Structures are given as C-alpha cells and as structure tokens.
Short mmCIF file of C-alpha atoms in Angstrom, two decimals:
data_model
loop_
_atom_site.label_atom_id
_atom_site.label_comp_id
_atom_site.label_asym_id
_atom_site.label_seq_id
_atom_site.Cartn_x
_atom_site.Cartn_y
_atom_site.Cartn_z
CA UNK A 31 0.00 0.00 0.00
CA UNK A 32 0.82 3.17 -0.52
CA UNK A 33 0.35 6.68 1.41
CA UNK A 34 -0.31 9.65 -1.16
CA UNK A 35 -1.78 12.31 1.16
CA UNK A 36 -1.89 12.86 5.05
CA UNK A 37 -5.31 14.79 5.90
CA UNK A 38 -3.83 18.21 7.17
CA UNK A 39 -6.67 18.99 9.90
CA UNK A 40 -6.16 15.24 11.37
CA UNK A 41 -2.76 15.74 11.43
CA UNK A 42 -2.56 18.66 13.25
CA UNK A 43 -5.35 18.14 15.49
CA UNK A 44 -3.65 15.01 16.78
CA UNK A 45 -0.45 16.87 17.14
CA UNK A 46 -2.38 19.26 19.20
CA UNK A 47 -3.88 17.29 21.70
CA UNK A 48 -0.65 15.10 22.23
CA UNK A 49 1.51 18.98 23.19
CA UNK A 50 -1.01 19.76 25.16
CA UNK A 51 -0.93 16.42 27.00
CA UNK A 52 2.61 17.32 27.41
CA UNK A 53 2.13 20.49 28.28
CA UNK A 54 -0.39 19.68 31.00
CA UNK A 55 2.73 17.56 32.46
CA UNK A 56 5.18 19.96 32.37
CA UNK A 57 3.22 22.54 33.74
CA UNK A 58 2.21 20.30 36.84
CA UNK A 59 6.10 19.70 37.06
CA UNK A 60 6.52 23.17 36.70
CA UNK A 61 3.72 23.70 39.13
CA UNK A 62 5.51 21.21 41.91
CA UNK A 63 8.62 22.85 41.55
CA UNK A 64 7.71 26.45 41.69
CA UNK A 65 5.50 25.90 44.83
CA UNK A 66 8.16 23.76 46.38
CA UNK A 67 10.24 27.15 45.39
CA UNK A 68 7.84 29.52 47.34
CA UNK A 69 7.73 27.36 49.84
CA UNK A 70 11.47 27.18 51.20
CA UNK A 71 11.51 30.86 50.42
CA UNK A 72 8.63 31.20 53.16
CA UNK A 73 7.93 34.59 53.71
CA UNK A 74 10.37 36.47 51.19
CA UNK A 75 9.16 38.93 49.11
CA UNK A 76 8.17 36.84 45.54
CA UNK A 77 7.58 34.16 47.01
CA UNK A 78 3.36 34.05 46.57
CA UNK A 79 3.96 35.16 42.97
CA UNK A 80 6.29 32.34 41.91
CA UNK A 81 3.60 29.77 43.52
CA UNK A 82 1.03 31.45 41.65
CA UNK A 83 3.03 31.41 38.51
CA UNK A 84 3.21 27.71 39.21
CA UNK A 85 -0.66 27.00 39.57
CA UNK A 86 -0.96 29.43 36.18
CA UNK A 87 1.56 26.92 34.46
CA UNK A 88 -0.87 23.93 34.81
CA UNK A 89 -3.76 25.93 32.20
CA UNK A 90 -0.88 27.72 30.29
CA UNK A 91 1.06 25.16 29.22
CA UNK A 92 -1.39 22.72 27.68
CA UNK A 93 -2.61 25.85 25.98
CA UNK A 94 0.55 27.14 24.40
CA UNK A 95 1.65 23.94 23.81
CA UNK A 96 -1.45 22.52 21.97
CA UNK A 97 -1.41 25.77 19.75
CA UNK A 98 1.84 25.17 18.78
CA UNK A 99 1.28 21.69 18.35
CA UNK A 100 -1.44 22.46 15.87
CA UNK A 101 0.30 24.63 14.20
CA UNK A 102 3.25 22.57 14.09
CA UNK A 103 1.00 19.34 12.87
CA UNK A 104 -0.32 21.76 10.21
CA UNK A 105 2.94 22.76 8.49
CA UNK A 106 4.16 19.35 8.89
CA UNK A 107 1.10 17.36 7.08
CA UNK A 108 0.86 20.36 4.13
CA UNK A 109 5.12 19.52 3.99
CA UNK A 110 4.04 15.76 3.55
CA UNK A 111 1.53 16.07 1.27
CA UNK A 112 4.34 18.10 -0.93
CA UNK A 113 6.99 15.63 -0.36
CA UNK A 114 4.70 12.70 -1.35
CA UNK A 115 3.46 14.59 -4.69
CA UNK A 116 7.61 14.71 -5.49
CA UNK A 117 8.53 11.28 -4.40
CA UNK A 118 4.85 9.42 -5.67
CA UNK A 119 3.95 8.77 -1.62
CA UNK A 120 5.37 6.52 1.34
CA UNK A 121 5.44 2.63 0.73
CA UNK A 122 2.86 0.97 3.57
CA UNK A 123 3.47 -2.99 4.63
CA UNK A 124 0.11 -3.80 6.75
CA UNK A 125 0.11 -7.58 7.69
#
C-alpha cells in the first residue's frame, strides 16, 4: 500500500492534543517545583507570585503547547503532502 496524502486537519489536530498532554505535564512539574520554590523561600518577598506562577503553568502550558502543536502538525502534514506529490507517496506494509 501506498500513502499519497496525510489529511492536514487530522494531522494537526492530533499533534495538538498530544503537546497539550505534554504540556499539562510539564506545567504540573513546573507547578511542583515552583511551589516547592515559594515554599522554602517562606515569607520572602516573591515568594506568593512564583507559587502562583506555578498553579498558572498547569492551564498555560497545555494551551501554548497545543497551539503550537497544531500549528506545528499543520505545516508538517501540508510539507508531507508536498513531499509525497515529489517522491509518488510513502510505501505501507500492513500484515
């Protein structure tokens, strides 16, 4: 079998949702680590504002992530779909 074209929405829309898994994970790692932060800072001035930054990483990340992950999946299917109109597609061996 052979691949010929990559749908461009599917592609990216997967790519999206799997950054924005990872950036759900690396904002609650970033969110751990910037409270434990705050926390042996204790009352130092900063200290509430990196453990909010923390608890702001857990809905930013996925976010950014997930947009760029879209847009990244985007350019990366249309870039297929170019590539496989040169080179006549990508050989497939399904058993």
């Amino acid at each position: 079998m052979k691949l010929k074209r990559i749908g461009v929405i599917s592609l990216a829309l997967n790519t999206a949702i799997y950054a924005a898994l990872l950036g759900l994970l690396f904002g609650l790692m970033f969110a751990l680590f910037s409270t434990m932060g705050a926390g042996m800072m204790g009352e130092a001035e900063g200290a509430g504002m990196l453990a909010g930054m923390g608890l702001m990483s857990i809905i930013l990340f996925p976010l950014i992530y997930g947009v760029a992950g879209f847009i990244g999946g985007l350019i990366g299917a249309l870039l297929f779909n170019l590539a496989f109109k040169v080179t006549g597609g990508l050989d497939l061996d399904f058993q």
